[in-house]
Short mmCIF file of C-alpha atoms in Angstrom, two decimals:
data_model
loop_
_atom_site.label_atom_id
_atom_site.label_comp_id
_atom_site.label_asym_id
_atom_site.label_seq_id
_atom_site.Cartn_x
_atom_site.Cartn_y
_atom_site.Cartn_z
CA UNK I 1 0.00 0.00 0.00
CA UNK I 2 0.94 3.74 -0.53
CA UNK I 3 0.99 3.81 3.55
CA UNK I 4 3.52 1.10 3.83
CA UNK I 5 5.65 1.82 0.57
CA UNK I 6 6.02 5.57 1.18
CA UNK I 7 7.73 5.03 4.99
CA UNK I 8 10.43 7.30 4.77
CA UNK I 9 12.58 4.47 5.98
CA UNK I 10 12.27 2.21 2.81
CA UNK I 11 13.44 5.34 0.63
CA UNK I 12 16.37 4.99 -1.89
CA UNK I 13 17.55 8.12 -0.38
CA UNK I 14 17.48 7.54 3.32
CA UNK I 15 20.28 8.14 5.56
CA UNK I 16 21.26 4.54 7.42
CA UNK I 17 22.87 6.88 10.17
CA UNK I 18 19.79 8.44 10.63
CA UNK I 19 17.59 4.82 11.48
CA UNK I 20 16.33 3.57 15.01
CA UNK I 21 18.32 1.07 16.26
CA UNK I 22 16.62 -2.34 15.71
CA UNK I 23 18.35 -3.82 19.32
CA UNK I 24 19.09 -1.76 22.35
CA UNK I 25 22.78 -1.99 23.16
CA UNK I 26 21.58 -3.89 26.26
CA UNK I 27 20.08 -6.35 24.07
CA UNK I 28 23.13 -6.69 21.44
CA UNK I 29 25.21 -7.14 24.70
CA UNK I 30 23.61 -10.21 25.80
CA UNK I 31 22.73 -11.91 22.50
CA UNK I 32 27.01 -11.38 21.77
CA UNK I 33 27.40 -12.78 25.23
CA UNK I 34 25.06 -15.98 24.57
CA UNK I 35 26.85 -16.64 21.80
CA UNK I 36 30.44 -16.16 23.47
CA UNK I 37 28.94 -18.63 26.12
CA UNK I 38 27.33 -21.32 23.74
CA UNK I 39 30.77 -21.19 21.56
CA UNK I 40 32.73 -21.87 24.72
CA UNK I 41 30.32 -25.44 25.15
CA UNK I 42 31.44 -25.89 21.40
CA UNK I 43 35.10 -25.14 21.67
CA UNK I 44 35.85 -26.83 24.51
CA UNK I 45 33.67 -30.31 22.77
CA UNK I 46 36.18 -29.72 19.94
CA UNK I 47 39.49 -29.58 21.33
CA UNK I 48 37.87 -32.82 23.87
CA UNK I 49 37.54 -34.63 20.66
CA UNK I 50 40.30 -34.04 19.69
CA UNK I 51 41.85 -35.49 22.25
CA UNK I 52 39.94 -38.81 22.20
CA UNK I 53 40.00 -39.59 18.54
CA UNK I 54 44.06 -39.14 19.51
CA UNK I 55 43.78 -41.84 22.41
CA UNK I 56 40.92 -44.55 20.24
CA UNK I 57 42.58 -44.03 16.76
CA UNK I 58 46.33 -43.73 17.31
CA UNK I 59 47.40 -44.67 20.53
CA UNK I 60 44.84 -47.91 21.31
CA UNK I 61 45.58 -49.34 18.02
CA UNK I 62 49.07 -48.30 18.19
CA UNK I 63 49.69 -46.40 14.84
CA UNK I 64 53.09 -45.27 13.88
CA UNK I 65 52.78 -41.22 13.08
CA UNK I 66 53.37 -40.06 9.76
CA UNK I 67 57.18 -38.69 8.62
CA UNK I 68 56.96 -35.46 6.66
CA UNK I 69 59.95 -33.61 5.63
CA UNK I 70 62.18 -36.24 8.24
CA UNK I 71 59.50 -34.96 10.56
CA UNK I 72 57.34 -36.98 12.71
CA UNK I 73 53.77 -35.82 12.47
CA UNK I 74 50.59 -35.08 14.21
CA UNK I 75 47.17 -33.02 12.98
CA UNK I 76 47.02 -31.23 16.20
CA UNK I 77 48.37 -27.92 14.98
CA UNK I 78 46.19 -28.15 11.93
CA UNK I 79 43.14 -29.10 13.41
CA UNK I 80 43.16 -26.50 16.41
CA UNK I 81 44.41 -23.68 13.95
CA UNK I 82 41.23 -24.58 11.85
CA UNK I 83 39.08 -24.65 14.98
CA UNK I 84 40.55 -21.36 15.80
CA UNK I 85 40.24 -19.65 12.02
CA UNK I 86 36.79 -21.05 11.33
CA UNK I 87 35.01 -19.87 14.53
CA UNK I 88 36.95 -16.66 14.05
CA UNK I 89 35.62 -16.22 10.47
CA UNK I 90 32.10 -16.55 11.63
CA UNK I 91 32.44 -14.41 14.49
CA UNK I 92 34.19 -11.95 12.51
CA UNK I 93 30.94 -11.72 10.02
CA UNK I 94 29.06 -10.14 12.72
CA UNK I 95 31.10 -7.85 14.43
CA UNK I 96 35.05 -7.66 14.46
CA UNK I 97 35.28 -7.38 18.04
CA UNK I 98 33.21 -10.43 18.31
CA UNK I 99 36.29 -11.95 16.38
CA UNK I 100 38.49 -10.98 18.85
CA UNK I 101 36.92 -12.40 21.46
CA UNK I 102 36.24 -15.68 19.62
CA UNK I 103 40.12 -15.53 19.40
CA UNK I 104 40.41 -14.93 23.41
CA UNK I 105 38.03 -17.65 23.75
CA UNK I 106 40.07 -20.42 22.26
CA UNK I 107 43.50 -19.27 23.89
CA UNK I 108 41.55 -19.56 26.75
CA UNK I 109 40.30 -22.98 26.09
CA UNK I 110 43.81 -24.30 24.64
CA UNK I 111 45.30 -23.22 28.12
CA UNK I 112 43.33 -25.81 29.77
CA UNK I 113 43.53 -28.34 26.85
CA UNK I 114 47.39 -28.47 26.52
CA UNK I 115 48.09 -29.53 29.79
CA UNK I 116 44.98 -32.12 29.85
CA UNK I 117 46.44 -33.51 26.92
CA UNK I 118 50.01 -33.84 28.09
CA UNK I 119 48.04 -35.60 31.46
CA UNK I 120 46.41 -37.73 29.23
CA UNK I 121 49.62 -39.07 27.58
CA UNK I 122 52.05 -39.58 30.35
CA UNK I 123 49.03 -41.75 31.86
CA UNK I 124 48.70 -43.67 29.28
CA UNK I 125 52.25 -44.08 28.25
CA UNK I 126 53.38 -44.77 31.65
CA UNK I 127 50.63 -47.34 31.91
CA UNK I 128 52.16 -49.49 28.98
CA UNK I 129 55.34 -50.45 27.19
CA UNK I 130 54.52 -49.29 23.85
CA UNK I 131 56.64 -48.94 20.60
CA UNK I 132 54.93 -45.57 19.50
CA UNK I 133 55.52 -43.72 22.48
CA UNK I 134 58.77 -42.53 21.48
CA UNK I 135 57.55 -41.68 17.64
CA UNK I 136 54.57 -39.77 19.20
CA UNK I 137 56.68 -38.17 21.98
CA UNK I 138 58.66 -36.57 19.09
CA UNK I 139 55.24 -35.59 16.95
CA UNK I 140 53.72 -34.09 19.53
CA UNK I 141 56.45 -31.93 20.14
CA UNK I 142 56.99 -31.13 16.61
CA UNK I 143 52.92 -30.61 16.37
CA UNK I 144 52.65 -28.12 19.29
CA UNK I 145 55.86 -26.11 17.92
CA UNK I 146 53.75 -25.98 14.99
CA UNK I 147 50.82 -24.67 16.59
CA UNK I 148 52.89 -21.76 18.33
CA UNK I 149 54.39 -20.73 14.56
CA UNK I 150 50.75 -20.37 13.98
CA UNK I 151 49.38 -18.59 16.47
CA UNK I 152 51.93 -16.05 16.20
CA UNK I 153 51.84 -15.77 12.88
CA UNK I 154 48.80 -16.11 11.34
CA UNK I 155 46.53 -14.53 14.36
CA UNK I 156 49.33 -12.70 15.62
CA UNK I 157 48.92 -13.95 19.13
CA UNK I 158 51.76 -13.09 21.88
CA UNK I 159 52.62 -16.80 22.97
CA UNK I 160 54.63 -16.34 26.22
CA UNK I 161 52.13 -17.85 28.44
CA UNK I 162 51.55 -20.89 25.84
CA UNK I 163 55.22 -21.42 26.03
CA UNK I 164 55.51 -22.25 29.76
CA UNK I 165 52.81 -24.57 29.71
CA UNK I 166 54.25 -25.61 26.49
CA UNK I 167 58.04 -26.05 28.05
CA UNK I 168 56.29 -27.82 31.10
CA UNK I 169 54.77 -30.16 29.14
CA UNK I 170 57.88 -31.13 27.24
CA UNK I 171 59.42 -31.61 30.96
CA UNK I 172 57.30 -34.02 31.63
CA UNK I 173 57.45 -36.07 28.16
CA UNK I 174 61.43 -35.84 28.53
CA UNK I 175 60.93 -37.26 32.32
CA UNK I 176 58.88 -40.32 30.72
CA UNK I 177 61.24 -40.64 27.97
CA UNK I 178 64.07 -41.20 30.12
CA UNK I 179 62.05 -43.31 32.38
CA UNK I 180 61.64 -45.77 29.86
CA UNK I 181 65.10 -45.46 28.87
CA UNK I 182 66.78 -46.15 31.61
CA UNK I 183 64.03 -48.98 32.32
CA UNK I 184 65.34 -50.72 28.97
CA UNK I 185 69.17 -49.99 29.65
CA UNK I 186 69.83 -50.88 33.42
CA UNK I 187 69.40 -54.17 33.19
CA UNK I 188 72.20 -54.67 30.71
CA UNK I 189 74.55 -52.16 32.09
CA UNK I 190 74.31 -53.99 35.38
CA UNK I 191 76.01 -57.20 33.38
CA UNK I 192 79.09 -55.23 32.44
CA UNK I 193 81.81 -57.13 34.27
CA UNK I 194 79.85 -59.84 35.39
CA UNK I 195 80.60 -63.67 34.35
CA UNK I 196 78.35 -63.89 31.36
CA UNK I 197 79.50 -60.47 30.14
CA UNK I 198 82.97 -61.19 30.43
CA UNK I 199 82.83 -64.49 28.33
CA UNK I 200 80.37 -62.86 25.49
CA UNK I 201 77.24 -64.52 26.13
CA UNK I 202 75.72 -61.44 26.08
CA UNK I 203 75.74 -60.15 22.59
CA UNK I 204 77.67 -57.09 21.96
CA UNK I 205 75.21 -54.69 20.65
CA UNK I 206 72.67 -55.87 23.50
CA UNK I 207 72.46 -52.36 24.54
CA UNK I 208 72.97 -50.34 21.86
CA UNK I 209 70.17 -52.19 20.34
CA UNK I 210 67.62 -51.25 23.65
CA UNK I 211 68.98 -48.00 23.51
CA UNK I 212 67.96 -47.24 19.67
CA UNK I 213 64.24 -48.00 20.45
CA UNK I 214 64.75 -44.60 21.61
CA UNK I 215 67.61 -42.78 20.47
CA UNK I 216 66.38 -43.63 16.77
CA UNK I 217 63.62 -41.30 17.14
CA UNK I 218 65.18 -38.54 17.92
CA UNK I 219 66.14 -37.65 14.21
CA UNK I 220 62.69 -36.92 13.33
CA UNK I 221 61.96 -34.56 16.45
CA UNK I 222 62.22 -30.86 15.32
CA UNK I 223 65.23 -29.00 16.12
CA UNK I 224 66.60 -27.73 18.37
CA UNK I 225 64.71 -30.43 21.03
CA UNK I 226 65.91 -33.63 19.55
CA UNK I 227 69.52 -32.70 18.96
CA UNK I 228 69.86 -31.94 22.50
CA UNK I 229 67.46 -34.63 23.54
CA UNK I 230 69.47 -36.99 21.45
CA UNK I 231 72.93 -35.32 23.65
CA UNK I 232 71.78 -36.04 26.47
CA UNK I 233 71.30 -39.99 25.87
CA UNK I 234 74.35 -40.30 24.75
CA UNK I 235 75.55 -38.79 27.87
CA UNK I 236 73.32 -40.89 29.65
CA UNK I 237 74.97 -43.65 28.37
CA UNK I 238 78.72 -43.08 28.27
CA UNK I 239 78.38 -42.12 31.89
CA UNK I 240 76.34 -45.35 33.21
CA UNK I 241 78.38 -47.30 31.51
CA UNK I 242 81.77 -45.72 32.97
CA UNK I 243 79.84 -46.07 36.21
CA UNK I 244 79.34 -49.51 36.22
CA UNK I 245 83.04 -50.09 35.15
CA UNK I 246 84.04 -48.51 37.94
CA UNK I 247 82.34 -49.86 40.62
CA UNK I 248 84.24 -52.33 42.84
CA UNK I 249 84.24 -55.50 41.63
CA UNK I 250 86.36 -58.77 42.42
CA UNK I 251 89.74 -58.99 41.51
CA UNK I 252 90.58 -60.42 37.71
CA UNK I 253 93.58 -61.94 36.34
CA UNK I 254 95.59 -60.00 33.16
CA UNK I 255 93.53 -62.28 30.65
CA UNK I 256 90.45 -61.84 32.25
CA UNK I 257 91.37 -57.56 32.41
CA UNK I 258 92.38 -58.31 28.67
CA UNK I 259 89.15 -60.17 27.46
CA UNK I 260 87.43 -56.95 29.60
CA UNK I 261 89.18 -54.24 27.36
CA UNK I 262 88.30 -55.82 24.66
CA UNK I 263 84.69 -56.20 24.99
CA UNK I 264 84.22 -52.57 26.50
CA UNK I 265 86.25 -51.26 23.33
CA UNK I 266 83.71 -53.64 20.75
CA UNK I 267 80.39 -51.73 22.83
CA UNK I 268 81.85 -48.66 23.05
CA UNK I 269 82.35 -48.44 19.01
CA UNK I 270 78.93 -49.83 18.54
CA UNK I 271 77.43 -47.20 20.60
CA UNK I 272 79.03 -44.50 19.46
CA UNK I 273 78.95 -45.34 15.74
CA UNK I 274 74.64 -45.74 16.48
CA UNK I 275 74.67 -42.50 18.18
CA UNK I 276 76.84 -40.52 15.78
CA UNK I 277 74.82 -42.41 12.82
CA UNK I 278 71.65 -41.00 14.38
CA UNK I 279 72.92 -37.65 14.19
CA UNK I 280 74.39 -37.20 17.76
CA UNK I 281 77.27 -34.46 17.78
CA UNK I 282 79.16 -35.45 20.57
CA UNK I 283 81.96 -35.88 20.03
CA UNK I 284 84.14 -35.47 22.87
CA UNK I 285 82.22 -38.26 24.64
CA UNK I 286 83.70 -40.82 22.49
CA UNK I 287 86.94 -41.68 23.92
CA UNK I 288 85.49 -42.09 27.27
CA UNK I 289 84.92 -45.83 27.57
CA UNK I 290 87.91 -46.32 25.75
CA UNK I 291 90.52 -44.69 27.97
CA UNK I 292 88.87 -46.74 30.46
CA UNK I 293 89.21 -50.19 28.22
CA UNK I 294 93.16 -49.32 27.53
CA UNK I 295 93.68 -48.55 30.95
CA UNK I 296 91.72 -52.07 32.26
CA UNK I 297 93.53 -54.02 29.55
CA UNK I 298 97.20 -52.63 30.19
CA UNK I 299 99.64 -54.53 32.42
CA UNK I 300 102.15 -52.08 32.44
CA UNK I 301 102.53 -49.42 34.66
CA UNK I 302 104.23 -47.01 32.52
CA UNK I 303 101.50 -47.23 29.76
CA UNK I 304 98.89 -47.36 32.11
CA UNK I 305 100.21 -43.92 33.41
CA UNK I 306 100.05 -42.69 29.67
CA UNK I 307 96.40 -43.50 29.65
CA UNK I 308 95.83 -41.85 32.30
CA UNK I 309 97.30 -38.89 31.53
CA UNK I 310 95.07 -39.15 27.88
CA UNK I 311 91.92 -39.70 30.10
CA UNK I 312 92.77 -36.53 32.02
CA UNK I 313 93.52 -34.38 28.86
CA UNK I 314 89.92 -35.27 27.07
CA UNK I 315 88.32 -34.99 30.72
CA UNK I 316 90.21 -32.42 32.91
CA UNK I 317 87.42 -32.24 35.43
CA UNK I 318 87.75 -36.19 36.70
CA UNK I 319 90.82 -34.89 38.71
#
């Protein structure tokens, strides 16, 4: 009708500045703050499963992670980032500062979700001797360093507060890692010297072998984490090995000492050479266990001074 058509507010030329406001700001306050709340239900649903398609599909039926790029790899950082962008986007639509607190929203959320998922793993790994704890251990590092990139890159997030959480939860996967380690490895370092090690029934690459179940690994974790990681079990290793040597034992006769410097000399190349192979860089722990061998094997006392006197040059801090 003329009535209805001629409203000055359905006019080509009407001012939108000039129109009523069809909510009170009262009103747009609480429908933005319903939908802040009932995203939060969402979010938090998301990122939950998330974390139990990660325990049913991957580490129940024990599936190896991907490799990318020498990489081991996880979907976490994608599929939070595309949480995060998608609610964003849609937020974003009806108001830009409705973005922003989308954005707020899911930091918020993926402060509590980090450290339930780090909880959820150490239970579960510690629960079981699995082969895909170390390949996982290494993804999920690689995945959440990932996820930070992102954050600060393509939502230009400040990260510090991730980052603690973040470094605590790699604390407590290193703590597990080595756990399991040493689990695998004391048993055979507590034969060095005994009878059976001494006459080679144990074979010599016994423990290099349990200690590449984890060492191997460490290639694929991103840098600079798994070089250091991988530094530190070689450490490890060197040193509970020259502990064990050193420990007082009963008295043995110059073939026995002989057949002794000989098989410590045959592990210690076999460990190294793994460790180097894997990408370990160092270095200056590989003439440990040997300057121990020589000095074992040597009857006399001259030469064993020289050795000495070598150990003390690589190692000045034994004095």
């Amino acid at each position: 009708s003329e009535l209805f058509l001629g409203h000055p507010d359905l006019k080509p030329e009407v001012k939108t500045e000039n129109l009523s406001l069809l909510l009170t700001p009262a009103d747009w306050d609480k429908l933005k703050n319903d939908y802040i709340t009932s995203a939060k239900g969402k979010i938090k649903s998301y990122f939950g499963n998330i974390l139990r398609l990660e325990v049913m599909e991957k580490w129940e039926k024990e599936v190896h992670p991907e490799v990318k790029e020498n990489l081991y790899h996880s979907s976490l950082s994608f599929d939070i980032q595309t949480i995060i962008g998608e609610h964003m986007k849609i937020s974003e639509v009806i108001s830009r500062s409705l973005g922003m607190k989308m954005l707020e929203l899911c930091l918020a959320e993926l402060h509590e979700f980090i450290p339930r998922f780090g909880e959820e793993f150490v239970a579960w790994s510690t629960a079981r001797d699995s082969p895909i704890f170390a390949p996982y251990f290494a993804a999920y590092i690689n995945s959440f360093h990932d996820l930070m990139s992102g954050l600060e890159t393509v939502f230009k997030v400040n990260t510090e507060e991730l980052q603690k959480i973040l470094a605590a939860l790699t604390r407590n996967f290193k703590n597990i890692f080595f756990s399991k380690l040493r689990t695998k490895a004391q048993p055979l370092l507590k034969k060095i010297l005994t009878k059976d090690w001494t006459l080679g029934t144990e074979r010599p690459d016994s423990l290099a072998s349990a200690v590449s179940q984890f060492s191997v690994h460490l290639q694929h974790m991103r840098e600079p984490v798994g070089q250091e990681l991988l530094h530190d079990v070689h450490k490890y290793v060197v040193r509970e090995y020259i502990m064990q040597v050193i420990k007082p034992r009963r008295k043995m006769n110059g073939e026995t000492r002989q057949q002794v410097s000989e098989k410590m000399n045959q592990e210690a190349r076999i460990l190294n050479n793994m460790l180097i192979d894997q990408g370990s860089d160092s270095n200056w722990l590989l003439p440990a266990i040997h300057h121990i061998a020589n000095i074992i094997g040597e009857k006399k006392k001259d030469k064993i001074k020289e050795y000495v006197k070598e150990l003390c040059q690589d190692y000045p801090d034994i004095r």
